[in-house]
Coordinates of C-alpha atoms and ligand atoms in Angstrom, one line a residue:
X1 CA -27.0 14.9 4.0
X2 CA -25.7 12.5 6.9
X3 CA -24.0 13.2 9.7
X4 CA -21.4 11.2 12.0
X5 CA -20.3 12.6 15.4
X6 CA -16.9 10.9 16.8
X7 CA -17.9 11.9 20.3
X8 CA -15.2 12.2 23.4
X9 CA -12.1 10.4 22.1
X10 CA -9.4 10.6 24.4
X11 CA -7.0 11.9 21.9
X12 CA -7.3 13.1 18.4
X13 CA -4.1 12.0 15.9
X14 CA -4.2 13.9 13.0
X15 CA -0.9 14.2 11.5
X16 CA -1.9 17.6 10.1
X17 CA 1.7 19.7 9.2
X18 CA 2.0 20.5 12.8
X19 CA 1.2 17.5 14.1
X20 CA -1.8 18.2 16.3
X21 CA -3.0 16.0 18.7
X22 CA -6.1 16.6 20.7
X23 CA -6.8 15.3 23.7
X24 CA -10.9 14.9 25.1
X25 CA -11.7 15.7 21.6
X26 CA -14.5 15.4 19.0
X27 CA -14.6 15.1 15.2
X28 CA -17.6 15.9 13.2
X29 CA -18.4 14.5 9.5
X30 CA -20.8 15.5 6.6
X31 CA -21.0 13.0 3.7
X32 CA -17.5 12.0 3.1
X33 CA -15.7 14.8 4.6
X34 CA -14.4 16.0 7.8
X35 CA -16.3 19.0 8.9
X36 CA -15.1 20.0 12.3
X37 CA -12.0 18.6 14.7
X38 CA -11.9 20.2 18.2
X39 CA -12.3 19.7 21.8
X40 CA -16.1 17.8 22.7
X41 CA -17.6 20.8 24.0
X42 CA -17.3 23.1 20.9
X43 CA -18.4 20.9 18.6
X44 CA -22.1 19.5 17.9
X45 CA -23.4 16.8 20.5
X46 CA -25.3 14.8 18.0
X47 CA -25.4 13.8 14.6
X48 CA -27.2 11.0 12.2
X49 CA -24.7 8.5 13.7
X50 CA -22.7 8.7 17.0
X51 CA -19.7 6.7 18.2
X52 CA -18.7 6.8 21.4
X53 CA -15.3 7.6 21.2
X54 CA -14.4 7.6 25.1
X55 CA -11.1 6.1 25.9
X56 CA -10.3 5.5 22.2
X57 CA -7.0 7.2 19.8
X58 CA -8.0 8.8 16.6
X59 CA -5.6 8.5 14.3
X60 CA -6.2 9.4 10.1
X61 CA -6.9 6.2 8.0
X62 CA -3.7 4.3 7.3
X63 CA -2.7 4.5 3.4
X64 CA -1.2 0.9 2.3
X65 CA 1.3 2.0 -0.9
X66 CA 2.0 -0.9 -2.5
X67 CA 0.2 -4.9 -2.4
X68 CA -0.2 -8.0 -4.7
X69 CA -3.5 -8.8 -3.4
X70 CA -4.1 -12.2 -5.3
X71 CA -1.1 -13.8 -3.0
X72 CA -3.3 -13.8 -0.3
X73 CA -4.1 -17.7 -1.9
X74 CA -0.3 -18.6 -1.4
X75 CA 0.8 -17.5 1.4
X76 CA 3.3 -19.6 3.5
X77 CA 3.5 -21.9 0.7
X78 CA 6.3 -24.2 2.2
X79 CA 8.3 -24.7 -0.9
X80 CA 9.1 -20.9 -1.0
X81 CA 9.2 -20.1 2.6
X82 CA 13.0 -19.8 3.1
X83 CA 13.6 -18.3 -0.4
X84 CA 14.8 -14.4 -1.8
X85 CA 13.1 -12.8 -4.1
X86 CA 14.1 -14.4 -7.4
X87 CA 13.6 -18.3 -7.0
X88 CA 10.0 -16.6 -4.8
X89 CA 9.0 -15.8 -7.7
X90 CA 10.1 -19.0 -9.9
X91 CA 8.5 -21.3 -6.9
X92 CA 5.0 -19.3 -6.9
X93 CA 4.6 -18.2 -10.8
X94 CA 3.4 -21.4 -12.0
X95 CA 1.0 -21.5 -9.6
X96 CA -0.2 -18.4 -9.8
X97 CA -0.8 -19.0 -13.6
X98 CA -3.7 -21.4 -12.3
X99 CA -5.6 -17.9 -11.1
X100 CA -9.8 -17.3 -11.9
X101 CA -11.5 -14.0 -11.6
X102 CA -13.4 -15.5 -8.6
X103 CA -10.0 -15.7 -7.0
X104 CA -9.0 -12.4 -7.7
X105 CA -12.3 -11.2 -6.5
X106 CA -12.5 -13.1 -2.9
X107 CA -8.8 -12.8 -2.6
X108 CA -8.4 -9.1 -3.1
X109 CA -11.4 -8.6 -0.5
X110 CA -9.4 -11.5 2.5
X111 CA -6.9 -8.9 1.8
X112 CA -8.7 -5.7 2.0
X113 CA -10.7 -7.1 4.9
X114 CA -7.7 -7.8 6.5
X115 CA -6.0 -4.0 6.1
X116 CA -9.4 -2.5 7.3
X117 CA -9.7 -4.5 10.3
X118 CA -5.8 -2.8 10.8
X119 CA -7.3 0.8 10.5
X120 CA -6.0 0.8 6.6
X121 CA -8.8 2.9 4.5
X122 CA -7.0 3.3 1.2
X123 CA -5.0 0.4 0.0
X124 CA -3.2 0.4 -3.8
X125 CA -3.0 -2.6 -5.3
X126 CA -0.8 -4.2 -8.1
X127 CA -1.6 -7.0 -10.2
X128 CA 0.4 -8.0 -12.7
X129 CA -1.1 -11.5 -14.3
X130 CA -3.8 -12.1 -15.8
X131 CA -4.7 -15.7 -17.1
X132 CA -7.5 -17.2 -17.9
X133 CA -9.8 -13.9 -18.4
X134 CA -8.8 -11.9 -15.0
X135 CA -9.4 -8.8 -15.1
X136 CA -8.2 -6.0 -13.0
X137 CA -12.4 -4.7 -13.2
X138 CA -12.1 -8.1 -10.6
X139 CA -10.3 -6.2 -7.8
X140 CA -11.8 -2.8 -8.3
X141 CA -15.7 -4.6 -7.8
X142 CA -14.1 -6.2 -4.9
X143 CA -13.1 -2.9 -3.4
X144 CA -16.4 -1.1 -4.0
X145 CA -18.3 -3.7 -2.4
X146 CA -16.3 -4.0 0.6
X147 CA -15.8 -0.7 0.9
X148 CA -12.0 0.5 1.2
X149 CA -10.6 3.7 -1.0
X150 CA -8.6 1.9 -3.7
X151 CA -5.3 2.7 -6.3
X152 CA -5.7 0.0 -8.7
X153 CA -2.8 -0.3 -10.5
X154 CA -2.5 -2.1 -14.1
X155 CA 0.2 -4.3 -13.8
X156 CA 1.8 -6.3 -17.0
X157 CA 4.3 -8.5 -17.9
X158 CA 5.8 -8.9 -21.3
X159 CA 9.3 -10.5 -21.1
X160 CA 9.5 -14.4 -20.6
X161 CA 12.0 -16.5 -20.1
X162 CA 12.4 -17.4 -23.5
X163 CA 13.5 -13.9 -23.8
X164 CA 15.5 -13.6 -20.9
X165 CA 13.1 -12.4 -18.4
X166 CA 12.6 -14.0 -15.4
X167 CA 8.6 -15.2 -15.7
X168 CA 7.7 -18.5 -17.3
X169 CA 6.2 -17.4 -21.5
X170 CA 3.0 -18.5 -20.6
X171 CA 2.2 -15.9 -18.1
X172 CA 3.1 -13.0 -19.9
X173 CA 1.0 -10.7 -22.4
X174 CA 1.6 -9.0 -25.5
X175 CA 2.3 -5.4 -25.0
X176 CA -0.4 -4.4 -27.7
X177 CA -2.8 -5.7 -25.7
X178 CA -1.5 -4.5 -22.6
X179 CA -1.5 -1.3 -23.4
X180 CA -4.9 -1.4 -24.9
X181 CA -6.5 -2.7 -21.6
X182 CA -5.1 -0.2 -19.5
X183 CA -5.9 3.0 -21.6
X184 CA -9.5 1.2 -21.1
X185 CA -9.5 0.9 -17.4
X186 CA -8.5 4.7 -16.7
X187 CA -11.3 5.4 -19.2
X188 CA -13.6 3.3 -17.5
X189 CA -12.4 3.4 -13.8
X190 CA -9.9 6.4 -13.2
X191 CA -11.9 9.1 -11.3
X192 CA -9.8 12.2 -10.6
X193 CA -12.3 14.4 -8.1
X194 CA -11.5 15.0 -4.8
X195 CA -12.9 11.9 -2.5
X196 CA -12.4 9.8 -5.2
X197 CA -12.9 6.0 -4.1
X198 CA -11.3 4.6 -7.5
X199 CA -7.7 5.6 -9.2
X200 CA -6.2 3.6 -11.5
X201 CA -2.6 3.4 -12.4
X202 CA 0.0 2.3 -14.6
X203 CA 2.3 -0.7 -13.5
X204 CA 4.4 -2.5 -15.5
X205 CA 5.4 -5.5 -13.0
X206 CA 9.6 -4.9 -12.8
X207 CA 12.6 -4.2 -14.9
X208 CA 13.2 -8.1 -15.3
X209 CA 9.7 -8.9 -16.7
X210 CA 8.9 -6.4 -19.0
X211 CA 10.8 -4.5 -21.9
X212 CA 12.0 -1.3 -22.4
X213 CA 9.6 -0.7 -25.1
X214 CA 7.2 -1.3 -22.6
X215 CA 8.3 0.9 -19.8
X216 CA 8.5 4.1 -22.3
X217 CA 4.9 3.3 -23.9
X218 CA 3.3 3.0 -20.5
X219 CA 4.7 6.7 -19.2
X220 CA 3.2 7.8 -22.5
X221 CA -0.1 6.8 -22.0
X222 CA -0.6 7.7 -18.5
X223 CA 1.1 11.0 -19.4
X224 CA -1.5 11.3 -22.0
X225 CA -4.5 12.0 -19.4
X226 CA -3.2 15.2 -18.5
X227 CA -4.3 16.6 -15.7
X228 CA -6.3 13.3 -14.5
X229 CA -3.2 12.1 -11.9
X230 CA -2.8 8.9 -13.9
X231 CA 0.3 7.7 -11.4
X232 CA 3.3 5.4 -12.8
X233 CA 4.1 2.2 -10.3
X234 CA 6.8 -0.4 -10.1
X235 CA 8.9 -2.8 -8.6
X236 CA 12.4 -0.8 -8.3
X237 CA 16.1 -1.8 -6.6
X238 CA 14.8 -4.7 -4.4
X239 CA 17.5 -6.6 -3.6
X240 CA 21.1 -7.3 -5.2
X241 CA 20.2 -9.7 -8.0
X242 CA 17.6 -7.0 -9.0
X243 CA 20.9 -4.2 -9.2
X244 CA 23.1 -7.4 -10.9
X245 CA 19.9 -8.1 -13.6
X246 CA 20.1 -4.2 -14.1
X247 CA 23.9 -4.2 -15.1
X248 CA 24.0 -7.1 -16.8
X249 CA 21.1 -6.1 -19.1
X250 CA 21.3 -2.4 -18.9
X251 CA 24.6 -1.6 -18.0
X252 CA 23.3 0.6 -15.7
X253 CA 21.8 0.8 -11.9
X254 CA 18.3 1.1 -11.6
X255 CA 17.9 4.9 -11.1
X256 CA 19.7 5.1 -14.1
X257 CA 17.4 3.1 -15.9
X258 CA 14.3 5.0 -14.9
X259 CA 15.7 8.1 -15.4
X260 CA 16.1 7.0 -19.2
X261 CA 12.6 5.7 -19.7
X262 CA 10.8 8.6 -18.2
X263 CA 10.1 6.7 -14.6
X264 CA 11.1 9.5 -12.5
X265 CA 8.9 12.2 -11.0
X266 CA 6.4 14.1 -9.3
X267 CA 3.8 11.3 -10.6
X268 CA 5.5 7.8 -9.9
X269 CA 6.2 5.8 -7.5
X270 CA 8.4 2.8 -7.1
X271 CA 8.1 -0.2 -4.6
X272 CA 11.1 -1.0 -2.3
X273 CA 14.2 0.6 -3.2
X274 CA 15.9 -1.2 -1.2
X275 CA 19.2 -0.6 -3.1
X276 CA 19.0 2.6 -4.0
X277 CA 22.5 4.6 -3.7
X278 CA 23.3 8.2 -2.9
X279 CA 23.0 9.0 -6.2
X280 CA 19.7 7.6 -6.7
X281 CA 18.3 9.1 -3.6
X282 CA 19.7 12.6 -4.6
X283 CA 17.7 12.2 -7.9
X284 CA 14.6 10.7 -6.4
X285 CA 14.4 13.7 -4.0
X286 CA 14.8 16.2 -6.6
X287 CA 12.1 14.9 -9.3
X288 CA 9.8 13.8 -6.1
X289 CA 9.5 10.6 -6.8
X290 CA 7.9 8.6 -4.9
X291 CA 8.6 5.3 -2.6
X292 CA 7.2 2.4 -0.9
X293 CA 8.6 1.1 1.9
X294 CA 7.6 -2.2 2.3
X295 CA 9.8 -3.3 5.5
X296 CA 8.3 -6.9 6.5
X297 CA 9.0 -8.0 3.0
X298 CA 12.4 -7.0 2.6
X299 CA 12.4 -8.6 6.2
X300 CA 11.0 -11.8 4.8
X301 CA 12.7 -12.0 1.8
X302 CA 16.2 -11.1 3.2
X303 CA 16.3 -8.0 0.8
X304 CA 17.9 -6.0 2.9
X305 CA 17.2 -2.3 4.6
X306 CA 16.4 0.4 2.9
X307 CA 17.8 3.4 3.7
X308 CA 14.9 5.2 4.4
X309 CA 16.5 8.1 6.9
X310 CA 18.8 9.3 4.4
X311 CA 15.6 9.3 2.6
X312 CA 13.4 11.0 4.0
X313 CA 16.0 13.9 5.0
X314 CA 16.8 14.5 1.7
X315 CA 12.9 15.2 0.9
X316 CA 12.0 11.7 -1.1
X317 CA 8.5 10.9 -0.8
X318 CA 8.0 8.2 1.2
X319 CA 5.1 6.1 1.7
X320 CA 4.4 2.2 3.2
X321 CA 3.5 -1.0 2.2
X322 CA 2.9 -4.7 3.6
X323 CA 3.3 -5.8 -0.2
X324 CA 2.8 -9.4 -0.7
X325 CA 0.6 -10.8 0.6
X326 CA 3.0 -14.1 0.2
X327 CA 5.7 -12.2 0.9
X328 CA 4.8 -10.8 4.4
X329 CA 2.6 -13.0 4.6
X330 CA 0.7 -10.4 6.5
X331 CA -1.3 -7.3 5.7
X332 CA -1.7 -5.4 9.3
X333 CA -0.6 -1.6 8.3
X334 CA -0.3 -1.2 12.3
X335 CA 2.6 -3.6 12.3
X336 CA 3.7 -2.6 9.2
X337 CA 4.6 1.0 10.5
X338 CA 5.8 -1.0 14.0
X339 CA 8.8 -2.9 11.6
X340 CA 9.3 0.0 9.2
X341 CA 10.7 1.8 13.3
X342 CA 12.3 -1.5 14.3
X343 CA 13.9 -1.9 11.1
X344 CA 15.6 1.2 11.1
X345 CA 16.6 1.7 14.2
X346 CA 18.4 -1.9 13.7
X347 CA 19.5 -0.4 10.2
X348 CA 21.3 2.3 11.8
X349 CA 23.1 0.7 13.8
X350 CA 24.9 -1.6 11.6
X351 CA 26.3 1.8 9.9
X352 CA 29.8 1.6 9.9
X353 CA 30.5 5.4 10.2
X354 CA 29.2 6.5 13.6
X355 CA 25.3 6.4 14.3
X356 CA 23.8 9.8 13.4
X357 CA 20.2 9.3 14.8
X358 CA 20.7 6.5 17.1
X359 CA 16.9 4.4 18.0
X360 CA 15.8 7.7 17.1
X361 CA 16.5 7.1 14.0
X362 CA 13.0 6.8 13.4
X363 CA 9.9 7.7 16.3
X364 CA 6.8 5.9 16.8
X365 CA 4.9 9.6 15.4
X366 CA 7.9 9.7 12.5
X367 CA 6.5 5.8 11.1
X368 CA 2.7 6.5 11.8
X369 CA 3.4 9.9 9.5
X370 CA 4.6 7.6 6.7
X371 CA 2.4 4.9 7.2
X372 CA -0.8 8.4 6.7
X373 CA 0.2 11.5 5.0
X374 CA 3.3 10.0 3.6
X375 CA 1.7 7.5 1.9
X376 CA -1.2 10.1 1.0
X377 CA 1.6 12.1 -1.0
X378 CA 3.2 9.1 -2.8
X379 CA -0.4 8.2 -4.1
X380 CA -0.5 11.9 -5.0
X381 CA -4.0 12.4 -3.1
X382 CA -4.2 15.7 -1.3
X383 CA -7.6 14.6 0.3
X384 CA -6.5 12.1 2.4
X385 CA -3.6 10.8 5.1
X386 CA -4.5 13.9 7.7
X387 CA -7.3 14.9 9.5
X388 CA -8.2 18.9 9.3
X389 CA -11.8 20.3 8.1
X390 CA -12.5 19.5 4.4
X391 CA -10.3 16.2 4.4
X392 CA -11.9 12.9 3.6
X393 CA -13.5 11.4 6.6
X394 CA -11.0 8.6 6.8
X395 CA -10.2 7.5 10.1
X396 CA -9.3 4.6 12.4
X397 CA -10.3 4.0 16.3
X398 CA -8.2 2.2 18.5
X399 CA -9.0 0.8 22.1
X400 CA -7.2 2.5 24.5
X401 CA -8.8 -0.1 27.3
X402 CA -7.2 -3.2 25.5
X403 CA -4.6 -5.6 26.8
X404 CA -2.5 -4.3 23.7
X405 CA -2.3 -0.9 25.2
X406 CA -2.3 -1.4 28.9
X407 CA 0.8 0.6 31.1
X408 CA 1.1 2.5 28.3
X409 CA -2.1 4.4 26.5
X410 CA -1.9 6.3 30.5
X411 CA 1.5 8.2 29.5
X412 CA 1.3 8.3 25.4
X413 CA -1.2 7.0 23.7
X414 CA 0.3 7.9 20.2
X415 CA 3.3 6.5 20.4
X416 CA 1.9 2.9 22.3
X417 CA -0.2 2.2 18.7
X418 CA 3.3 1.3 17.3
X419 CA 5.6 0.5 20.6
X420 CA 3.2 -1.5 22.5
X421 CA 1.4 -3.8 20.4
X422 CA -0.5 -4.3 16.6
X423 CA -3.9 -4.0 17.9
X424 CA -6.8 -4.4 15.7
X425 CA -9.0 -1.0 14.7
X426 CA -12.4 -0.6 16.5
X427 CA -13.8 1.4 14.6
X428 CA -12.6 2.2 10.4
X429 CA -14.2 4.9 8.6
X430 CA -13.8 5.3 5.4
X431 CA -15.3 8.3 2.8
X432 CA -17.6 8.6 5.9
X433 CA -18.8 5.1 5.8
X434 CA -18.2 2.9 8.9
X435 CA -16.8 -0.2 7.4
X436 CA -15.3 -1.7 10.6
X437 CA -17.8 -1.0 13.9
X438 CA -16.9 -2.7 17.1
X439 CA -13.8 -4.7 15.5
X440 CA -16.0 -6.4 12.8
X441 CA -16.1 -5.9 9.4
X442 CA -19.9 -4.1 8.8
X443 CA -19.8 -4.3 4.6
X444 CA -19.1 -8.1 4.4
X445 CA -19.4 -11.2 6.0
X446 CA -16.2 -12.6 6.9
X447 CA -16.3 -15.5 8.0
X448 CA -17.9 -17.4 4.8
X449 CA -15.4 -15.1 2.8
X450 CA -12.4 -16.6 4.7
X451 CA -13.6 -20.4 4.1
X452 CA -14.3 -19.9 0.0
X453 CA -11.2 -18.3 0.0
X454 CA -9.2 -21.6 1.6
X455 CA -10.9 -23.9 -0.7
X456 CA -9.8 -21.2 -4.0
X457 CA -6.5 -21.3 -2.2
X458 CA -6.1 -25.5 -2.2
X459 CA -7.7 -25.5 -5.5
X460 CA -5.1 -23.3 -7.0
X461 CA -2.1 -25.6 -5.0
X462 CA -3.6 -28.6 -6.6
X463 CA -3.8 -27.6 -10.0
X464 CA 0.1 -26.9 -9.9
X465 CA 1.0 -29.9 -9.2
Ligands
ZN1 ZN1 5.7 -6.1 -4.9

């Protein structure tokens, strides 16, 4: 059995349900889990490994809730910088139907690497294409050797242009065979104990890429592993051409449409709902379905703003994510929780009835709760997103003594992570591992990972052209 002391932080985040925050505080780990939370002098003075937590906040590991990792290769590609979501996706498909396993391996790791060094310890993932023999096994190898918690989600797309969907034929896959690979990567991958490190999920990409057929077949099968908290993911009510694709071909809005193939509940969760109307909220809140909030995409992409107050107060799971990564182009979770406040706050006020909440529409504790336990509960994993005794020992450090905090760590040192600055993590722990010490990355060397990843990332331009 090992040990690891967090030793003296000056405050203690942990987001638990009443939001206790310690102050001169230690937390003590065995294996993966958190064993003890209280103030220095009550808890043990030593332990296998000791970080010296003085003038540092502890806040729980940040949970990202939805990604594309793969797009880390194209971001800021200047063809599709100024575009929304649809001809985004026309401009960057071809391109990404030039992608290897070796670039879905050292991509999804820039991207991980990236999160970590954030104070992000359990990312999902979904990849949706899968030319020339990539596998999704790619990204889960990636995240065991570089050591982040990871939802790996089986992503698909069946419906090409040809058949009035909006991706080119030859990226798409036949829905036999889709369904086939999936059922074998939960067999293979899907663990469902407590402290897991890999889930897998099932994804089909988005209502305009893959068939009804499709959507139905995939709730069955993950449905099928009862018990085993096989989750459904997708791309749901992004932006307006999204809700016109859904009433042209469906002749309905998008809740509607997932209602009728099974896609609400307890066990899914669907990426930006942007769009979503009162009804849809009203029945996402009372089947617990899930959402991520991906604000800096919408941002980027001109989406819109989700209406994640009205949200949230009517008891919808909500959860974050930087999405992308060419659609961000970034992957800090601190700054992603930073826009998901600024965004409301902005949101609210271009209400036309009145302004309810005003800028506190959403606090700086309010957007680091979603950006932890929310996004815990939208993942449906009960070990993680707070910190209290038998929780996974997933945690982040931040420098209190940094440029990024200074003027105002001294009055709240909670609430400066998002108003102040992004800063970079110190320290991130994750199942009890330290895989960020001293603001480096510990489990992989960076710096030669960054410079094969450029050269996969001109090589895959090139071969577009
Ligand atoms: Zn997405």
């Amino acid at each position: 059995m090992t040990t690891l002391l967090i030793r003296n932080a000056t405050c203690v985040a942990t987001f638990d349900d009443n939001r206790t925050e310690w102050r001169d505080a230690s937390v003590f780990v065995r294996e993966n889990r958190i064993e003890a939370i209280g103030s220095t002098a009550d808890l043990p003075q030593t332990a296998d490994e000791v970080i010296d937590a003085r003038g540092h906040l502890v806040v729980p590991g940040l949970v990202n809730t939805h990604h594309h990792m793969y797009q880390s290769l194209t971001r800021a590609i200047p063809a599709v910088q100024d575009a929304e979501l649809f001809s985004w996706l026309r401009g960057l498909y071809p391109i990404w139907s030039g992608l290897t396993p070796e670039m879905v391996h050292v991509s999804t790791q820039v991207a991980m690497a990236e999160l970590l060094l954030s104070g992000c310890t359990t990312s999902s993932d979904h990849l949706y294409i899968y030319p020339n023999g990539v596998r999704l096994d790619d990204s889960i190898d990636a995240a065991r050797e570089i050591g982040m918690r990871f939802v790996a989600t089986r992503g698909s797309m069946s419906v090409g242009a040809s058949q009035g969907g909006l991706p080119p034929d030859r990226v798409v896959e036949r829905e036999d065979a889709i369904l086939a690979d999936t059922q074998r990567l939960i067999e293979t991958h899907h663990d469902a104990a407590h402290g897991a490190m890999v889930n897998v999920a099932v994804a089909p990409c988005s209502p305009f890429s893959v068939s009804r057929d499709l959507m139905r077949e995939s709730a069955l099968l993950a449905r099928s592993f009862k018990g085993q908290g096989v989750r459904l993911h997708t791309h749901l009510a992004e932006n307006d051409h999204d809700i016109a694709y859904s009433r042209e071909k469906f002749n309905c809005t998008p809740t509607e449409y997932a209602q009728d193939l099974g896609w609400l509940g307890h066990d899914v969760w669907h990426a930006h709902c942007v769009k979503l109307d009162a009804a849809g909220i009203a029945l996402f809140a009372k089947t617990k379905t899930g959402v991520a909030h991906c604000p800096c995409s919408n941002m980027r992409l001109a989406s819109g703003i989700a209406p994640i107050r009205r949200m949230l107060d009517a008891g919808v799971p909500v959860g974050l994510g930087v999405d992308g990564s060419a659609s961000n182009d970034g992957a800090h979770m601190v700054n992603e929780a930073r826009q998901a406040l600024l965004l409301a706050r902005v949101g609210r006020s271009l209400e036309p009835f009145g302004c309810d909440h005003g800028p506190s529409e959403m606090t700086a504790r309010d957007a680091l709760a979603i950006a932890t336990r929310g996004g815990a509960e939208v993942l449906g994993r009960t070990d993680i997103g707070h910190l209290a005794p038998g929780m996974c020992a997933d945690l982040a450090l931040f420098d209190l003594n940094t440029v990024a905090f200074a003027g105002g760590a001294v009055h709240d040192p909670v609430a400066s992570l998002l108003l102040c600055a992004s800063p970079q993590a110190a320290y991130t722990v994750v199942n009890g591992r330290v895989v960020v010490r001293e603001g480096q990355l510990a489990t992989v060397d960076l710096g030669p990972l960054v410079e094969r990843h450029n050269r996969l990332a001109v090589t895959l331009a090139l071969a577009a052209r």
